[in-house]
GROMACS .gro file of C-alpha atoms in nm:
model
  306
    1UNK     CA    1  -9.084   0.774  -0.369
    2UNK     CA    2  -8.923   0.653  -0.657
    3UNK     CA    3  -8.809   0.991  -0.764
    4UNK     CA    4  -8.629   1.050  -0.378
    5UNK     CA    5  -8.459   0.716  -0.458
    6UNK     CA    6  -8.297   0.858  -0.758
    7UNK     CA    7  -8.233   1.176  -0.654
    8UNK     CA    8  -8.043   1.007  -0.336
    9UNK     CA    9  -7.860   0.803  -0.587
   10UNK     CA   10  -7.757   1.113  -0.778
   11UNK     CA   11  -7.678   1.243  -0.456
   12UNK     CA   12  -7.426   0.980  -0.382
   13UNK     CA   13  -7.252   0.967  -0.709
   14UNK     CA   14  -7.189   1.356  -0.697
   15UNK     CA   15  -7.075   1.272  -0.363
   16UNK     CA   16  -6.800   1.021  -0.487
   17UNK     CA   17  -6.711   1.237  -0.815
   18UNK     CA   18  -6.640   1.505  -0.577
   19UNK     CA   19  -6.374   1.311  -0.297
   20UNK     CA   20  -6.080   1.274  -0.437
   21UNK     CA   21  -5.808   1.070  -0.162
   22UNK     CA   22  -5.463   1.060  -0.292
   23UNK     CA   23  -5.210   0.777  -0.218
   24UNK     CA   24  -4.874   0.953  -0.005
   25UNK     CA   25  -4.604   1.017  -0.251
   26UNK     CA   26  -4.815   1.051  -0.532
   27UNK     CA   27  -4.956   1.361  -0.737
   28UNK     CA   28  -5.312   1.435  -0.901
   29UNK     CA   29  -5.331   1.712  -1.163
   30UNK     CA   30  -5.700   1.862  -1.225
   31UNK     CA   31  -5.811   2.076  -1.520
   32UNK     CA   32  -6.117   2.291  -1.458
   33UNK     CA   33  -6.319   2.283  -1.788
   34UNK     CA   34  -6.033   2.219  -1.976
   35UNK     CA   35  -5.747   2.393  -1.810
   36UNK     CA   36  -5.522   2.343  -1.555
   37UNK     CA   37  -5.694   2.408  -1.192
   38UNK     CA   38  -5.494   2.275  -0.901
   39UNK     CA   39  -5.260   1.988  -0.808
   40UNK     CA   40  -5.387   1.728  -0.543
   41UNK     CA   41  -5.160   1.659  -0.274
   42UNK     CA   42  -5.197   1.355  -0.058
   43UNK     CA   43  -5.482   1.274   0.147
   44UNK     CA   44  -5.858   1.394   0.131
   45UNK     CA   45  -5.937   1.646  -0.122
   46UNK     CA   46  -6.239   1.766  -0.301
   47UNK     CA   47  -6.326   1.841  -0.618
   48UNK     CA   48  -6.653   1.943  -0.891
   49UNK     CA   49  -6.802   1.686  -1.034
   50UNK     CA   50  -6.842   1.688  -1.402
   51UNK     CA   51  -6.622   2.031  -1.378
   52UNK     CA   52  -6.320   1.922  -1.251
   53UNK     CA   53  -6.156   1.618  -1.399
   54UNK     CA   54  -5.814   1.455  -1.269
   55UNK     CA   55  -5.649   1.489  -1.592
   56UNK     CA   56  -5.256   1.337  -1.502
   57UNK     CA   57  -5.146   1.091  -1.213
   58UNK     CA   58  -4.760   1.148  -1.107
   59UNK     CA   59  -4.546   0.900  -0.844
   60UNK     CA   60  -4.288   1.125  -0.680
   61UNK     CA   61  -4.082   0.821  -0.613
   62UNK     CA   62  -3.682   0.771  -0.774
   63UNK     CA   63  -3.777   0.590  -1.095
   64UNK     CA   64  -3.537   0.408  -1.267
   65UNK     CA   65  -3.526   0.395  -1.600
   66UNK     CA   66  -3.361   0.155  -1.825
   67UNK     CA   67  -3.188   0.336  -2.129
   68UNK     CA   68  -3.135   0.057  -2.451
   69UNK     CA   69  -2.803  -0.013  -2.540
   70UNK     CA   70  -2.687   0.171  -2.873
   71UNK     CA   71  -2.392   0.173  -3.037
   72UNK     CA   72  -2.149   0.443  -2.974
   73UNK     CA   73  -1.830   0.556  -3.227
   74UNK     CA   74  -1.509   0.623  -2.986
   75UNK     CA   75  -1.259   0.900  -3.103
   76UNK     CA   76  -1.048   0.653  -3.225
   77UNK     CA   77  -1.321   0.511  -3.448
   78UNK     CA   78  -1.429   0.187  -3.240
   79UNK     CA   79  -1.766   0.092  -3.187
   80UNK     CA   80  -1.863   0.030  -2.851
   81UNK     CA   81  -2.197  -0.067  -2.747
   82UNK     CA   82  -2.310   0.105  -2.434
   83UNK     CA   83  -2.671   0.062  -2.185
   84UNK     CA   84  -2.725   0.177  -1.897
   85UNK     CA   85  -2.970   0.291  -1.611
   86UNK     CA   86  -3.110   0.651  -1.538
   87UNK     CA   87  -3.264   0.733  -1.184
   88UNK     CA   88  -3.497   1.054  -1.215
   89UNK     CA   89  -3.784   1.179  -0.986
   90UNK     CA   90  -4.089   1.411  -1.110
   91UNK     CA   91  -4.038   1.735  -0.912
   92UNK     CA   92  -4.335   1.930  -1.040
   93UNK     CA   93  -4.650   1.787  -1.171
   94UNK     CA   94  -4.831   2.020  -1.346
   95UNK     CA   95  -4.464   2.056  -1.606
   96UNK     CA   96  -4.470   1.705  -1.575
   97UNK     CA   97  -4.793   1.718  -1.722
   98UNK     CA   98  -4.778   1.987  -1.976
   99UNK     CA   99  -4.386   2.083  -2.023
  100UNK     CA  100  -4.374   1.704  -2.281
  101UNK     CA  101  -4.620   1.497  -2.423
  102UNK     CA  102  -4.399   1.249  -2.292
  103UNK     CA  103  -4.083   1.293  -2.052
  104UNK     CA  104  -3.995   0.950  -2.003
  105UNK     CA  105  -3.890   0.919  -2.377
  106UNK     CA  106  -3.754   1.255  -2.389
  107UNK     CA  107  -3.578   1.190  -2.109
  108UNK     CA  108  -3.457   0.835  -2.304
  109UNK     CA  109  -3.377   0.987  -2.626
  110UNK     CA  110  -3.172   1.290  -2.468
  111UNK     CA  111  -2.940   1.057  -2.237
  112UNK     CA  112  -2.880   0.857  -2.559
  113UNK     CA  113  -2.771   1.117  -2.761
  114UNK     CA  114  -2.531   1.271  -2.460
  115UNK     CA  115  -2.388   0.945  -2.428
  116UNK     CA  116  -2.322   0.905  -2.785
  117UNK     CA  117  -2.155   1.258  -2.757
  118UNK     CA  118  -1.948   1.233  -2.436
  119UNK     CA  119  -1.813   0.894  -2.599
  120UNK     CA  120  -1.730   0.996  -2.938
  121UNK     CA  121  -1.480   1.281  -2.805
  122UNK     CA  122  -1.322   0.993  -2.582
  123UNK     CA  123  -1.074   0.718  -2.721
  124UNK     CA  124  -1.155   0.374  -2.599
  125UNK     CA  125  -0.936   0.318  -2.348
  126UNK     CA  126  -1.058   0.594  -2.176
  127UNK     CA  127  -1.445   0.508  -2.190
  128UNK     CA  128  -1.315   0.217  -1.926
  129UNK     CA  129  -1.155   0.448  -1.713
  130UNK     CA  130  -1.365   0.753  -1.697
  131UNK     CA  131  -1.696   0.617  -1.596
  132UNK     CA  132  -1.773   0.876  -1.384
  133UNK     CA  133  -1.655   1.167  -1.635
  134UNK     CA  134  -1.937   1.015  -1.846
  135UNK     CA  135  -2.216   0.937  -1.567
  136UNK     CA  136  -2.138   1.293  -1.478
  137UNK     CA  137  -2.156   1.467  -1.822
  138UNK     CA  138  -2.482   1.274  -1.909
  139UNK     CA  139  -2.666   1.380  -1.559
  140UNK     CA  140  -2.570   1.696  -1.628
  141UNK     CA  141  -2.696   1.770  -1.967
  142UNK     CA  142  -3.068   1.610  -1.899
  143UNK     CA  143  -3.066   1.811  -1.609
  144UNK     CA  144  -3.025   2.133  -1.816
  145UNK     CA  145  -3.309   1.986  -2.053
  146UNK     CA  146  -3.534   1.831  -1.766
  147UNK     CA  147  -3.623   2.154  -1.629
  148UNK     CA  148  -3.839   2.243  -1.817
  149UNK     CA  149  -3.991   1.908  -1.779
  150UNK     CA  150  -4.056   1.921  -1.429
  151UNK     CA  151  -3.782   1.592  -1.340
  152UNK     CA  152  -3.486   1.578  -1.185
  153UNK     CA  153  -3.234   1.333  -1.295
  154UNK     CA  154  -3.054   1.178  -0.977
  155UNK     CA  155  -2.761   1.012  -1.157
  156UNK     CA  156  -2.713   0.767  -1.482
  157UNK     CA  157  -2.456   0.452  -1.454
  158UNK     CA  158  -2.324   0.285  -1.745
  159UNK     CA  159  -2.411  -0.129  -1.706
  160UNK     CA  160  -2.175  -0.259  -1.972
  161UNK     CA  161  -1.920  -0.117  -2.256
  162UNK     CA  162  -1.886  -0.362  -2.470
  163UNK     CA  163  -1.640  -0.337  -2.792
  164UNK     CA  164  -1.626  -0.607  -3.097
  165UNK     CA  165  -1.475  -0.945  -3.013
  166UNK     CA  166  -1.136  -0.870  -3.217
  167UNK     CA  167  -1.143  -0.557  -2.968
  168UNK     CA  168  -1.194  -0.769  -2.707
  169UNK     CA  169  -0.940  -1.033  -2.828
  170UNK     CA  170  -0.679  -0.756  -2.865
  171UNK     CA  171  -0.726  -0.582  -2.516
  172UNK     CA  172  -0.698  -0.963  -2.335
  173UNK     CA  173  -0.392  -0.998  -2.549
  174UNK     CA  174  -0.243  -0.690  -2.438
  175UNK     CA  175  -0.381  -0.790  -2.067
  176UNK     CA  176  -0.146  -1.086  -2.110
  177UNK     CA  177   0.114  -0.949  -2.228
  178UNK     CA  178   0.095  -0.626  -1.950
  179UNK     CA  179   0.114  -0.905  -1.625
  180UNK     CA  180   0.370  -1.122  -1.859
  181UNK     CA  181   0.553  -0.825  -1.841
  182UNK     CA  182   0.525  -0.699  -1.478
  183UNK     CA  183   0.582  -1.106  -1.387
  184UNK     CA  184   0.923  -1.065  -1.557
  185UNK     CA  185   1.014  -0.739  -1.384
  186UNK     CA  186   0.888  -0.856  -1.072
  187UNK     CA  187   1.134  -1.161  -1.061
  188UNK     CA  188   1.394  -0.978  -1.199
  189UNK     CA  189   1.389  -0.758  -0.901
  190UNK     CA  190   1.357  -1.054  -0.658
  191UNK     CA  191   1.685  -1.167  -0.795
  192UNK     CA  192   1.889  -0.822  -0.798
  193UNK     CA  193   1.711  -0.786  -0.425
  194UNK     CA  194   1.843  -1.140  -0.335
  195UNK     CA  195   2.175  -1.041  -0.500
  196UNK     CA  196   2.216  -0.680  -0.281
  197UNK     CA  197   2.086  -0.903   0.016
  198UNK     CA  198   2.369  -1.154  -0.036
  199UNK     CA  199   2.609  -0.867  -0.107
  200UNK     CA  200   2.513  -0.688   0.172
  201UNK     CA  201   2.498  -1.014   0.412
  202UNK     CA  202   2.869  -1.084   0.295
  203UNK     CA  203   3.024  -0.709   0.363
  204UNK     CA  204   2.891  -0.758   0.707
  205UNK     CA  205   3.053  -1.102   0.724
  206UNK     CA  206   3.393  -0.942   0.648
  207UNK     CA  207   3.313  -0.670   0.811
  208UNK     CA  208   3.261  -0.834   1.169
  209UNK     CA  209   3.556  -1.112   1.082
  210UNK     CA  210   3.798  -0.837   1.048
  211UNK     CA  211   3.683  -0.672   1.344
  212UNK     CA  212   3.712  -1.020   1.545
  213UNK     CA  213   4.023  -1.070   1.421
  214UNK     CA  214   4.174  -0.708   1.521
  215UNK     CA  215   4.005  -0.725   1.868
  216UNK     CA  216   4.160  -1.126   1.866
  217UNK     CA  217   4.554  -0.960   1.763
  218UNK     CA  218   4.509  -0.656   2.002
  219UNK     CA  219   4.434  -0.892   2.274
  220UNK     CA  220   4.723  -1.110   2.176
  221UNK     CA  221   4.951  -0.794   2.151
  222UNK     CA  222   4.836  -0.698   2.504
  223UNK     CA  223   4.860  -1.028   2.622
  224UNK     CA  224   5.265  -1.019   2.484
  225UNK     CA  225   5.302  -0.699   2.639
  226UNK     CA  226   5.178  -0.791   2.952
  227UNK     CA  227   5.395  -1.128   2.964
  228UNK     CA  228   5.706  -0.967   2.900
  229UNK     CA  229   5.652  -0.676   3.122
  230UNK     CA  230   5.615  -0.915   3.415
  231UNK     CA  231   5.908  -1.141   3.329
  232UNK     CA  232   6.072  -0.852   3.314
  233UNK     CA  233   5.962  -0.724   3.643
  234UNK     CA  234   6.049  -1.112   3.799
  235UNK     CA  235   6.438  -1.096   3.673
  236UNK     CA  236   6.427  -0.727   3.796
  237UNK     CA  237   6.330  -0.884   4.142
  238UNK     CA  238   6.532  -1.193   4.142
  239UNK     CA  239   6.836  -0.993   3.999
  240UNK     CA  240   6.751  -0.764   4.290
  241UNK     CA  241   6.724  -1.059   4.588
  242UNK     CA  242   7.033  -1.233   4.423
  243UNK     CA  243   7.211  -0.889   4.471
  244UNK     CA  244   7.064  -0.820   4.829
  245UNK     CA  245   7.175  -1.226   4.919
  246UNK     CA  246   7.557  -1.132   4.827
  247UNK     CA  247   7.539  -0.867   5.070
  248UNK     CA  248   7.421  -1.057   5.363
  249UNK     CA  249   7.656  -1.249   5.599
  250UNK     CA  250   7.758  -1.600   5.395
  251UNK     CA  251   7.593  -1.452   5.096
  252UNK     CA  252   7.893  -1.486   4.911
  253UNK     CA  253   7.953  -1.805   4.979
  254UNK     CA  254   7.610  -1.962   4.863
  255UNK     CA  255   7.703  -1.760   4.567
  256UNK     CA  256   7.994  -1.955   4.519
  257UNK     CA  257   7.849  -2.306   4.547
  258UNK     CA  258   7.587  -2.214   4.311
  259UNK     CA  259   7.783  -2.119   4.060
  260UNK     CA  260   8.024  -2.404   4.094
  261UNK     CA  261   7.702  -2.633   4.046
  262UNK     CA  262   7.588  -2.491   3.748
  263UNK     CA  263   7.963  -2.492   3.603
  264UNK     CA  264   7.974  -2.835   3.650
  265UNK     CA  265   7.614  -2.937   3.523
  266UNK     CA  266   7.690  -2.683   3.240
  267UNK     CA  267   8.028  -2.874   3.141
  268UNK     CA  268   7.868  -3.179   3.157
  269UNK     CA  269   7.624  -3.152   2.905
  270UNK     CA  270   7.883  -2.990   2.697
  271UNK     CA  271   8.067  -3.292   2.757
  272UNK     CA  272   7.797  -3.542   2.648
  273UNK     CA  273   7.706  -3.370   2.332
  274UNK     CA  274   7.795  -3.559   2.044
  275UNK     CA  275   8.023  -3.851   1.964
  276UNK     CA  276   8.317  -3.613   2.110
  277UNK     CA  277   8.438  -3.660   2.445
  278UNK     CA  278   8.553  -3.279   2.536
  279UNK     CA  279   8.833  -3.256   2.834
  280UNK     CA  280   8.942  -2.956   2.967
  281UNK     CA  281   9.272  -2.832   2.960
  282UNK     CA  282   9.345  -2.759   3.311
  283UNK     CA  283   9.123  -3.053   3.470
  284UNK     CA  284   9.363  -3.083   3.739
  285UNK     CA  285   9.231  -2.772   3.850
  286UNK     CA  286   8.871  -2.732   3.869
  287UNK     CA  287   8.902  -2.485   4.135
  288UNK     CA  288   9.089  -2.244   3.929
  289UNK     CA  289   8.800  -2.225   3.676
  290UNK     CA  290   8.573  -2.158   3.939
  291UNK     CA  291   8.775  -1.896   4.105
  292UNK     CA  292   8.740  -1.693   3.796
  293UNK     CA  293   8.365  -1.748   3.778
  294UNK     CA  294   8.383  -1.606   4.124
  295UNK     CA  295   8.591  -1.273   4.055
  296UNK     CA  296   8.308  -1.197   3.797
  297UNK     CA  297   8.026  -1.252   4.041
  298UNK     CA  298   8.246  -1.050   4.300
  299UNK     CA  299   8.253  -0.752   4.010
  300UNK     CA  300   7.906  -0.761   3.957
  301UNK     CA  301   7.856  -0.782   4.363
  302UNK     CA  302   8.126  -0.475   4.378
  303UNK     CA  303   7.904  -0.258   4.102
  304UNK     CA  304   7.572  -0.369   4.256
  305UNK     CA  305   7.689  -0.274   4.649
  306UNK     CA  306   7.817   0.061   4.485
   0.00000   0.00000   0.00000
């Protein structure tokens, strides 16, 4: 009984050497006696006891990987301490398992030494600016190398440059000086803008005054015209009905008392003007003076009835 017992035991444990369940995203590499038999893929999977042995355990997850900071020489001889982050993902076990003894610090040491290299043909200013160049340039090169390796490097991002403080001192200096600079110019512009503004605002001004002022004299000029031309076309008319009355039956002689009233009025105010008291020569005989009067208007009657 007691030897059933045991050999049920035995049982059992052979049992549990040989089932083997593997976690999803996760690898299992078995050597056979030594060597390299299979790789276990997720779920159930069975194995020989005491012959088969699950030698290496790989996640297939994106592992980041924190690279140390290390000091780096720029082309134009400035230190710059540089870290940064590496993102890689085991691709193939069993060269995971057997390509390095250990391809986390191979993978370490080689994106240290490619960032060292990419920097040091790079001046500083340009380590700021071309990031990507040198994310790009390091995922590259451990790519080449991981191969064999059995990773794949996703990508590698710089966390922090950091130069010496006088560096540091000297860049915020010329920082300063840069928006001091591009302060000045942009004022300087405000005022030549505010300047061509005014200029412009004032050309317009004279522009629009002088055209006022032409419209204003043409309008006065047409205005003239048009005054004169019918003043000109009332005397035409009364000349004409004055010279169409002498013709009619007692024309004449309204004529004639007309202009004897304005002969008189008219030698009156001559006669008032000054301190002078004027007298005609003949003002015994007023009717003389406007009998010649008369022989005009008759003239001008004659020429007009002609």
């Amino acid at each position: 009984m007691q030897v059933a017992i045991a050999l049920f035991v035995v049982v059992l444990i052979i049992i549990a050497k040989g089932v083997r369940v593997v976690p999803q995203q996760h690898a299992w590499v078995v050597e056979r006696l030594g060597r390299y038999h299979a790789t276990l893929a997720p779920g159930l999977n069975l194995v020989i006891p005491f012959i088969d042995r699950i030698a290496y355990k790989h996640l297939l997850k994106e592992i980041p990987l924190d690279v140390p900071s290390q000091v780096c020489i720029t082309k134009d001889n400035t230190q710059l301490a540089v870290d940064g982050v590496l993102y890689f993902q085991v691709t193939d076990p069993r060269l995971a398992s057997y390509g390095s003894s250990d391809y986390i610090m191979a993978i370490t040491q080689l994106a240290q030494t490619t960032l060292r290299s990419v920097i040091g043909r790079m001046e500083l200013d340009k380590t700021f600016e071309e990031r990507e160049h040198i994310n790009h340039s390091v995922v590259q090169v451990l790519n080449e190398a991981s191969t064999n390796w059995g990773v794949k490097v996703l990508r590698y991002e710089i966390k922090d440059l950091t130069p010496p403080k006088e560096i540091l001192h000297a860049m915020q200096a010329q920082i300063t000086a840069e928006r001091e600079k591009r302060a000045v110019i942009a004022t300087s512009e405000g005022k030549m803008q505010e300047q061509i503004n005014i200029a412009t605002g004032e050309r317009e001004a004279a522009i629009r005054e002088s055209e006022g002022e032409k419209q204003a004299a043409i309008n006065r000029a047409q205005g003239e015209a048009e005054a004169v031309k019918l003043v000109a076309e009332a005397t035409a008319k009364a000349l004409y009905m004055v010279a169409q009355a002498t013709q009619t039956p007692g024309g004449m002689q309204a004529v004639n008392l007309k202009v004897a009233e304005k002969y008189v009025d008219a030698f009156g105010n001559i006669a008032k003007t000054g301190n002078t008291l004027i007298v005609p020569s003949n003002m015994a005989d007023i009717s003389s003076l406007i009998a010649g009067a008369m022989t005009v208007v008759k003239a001008q009657g004659g020429e007009v009835k002609a």
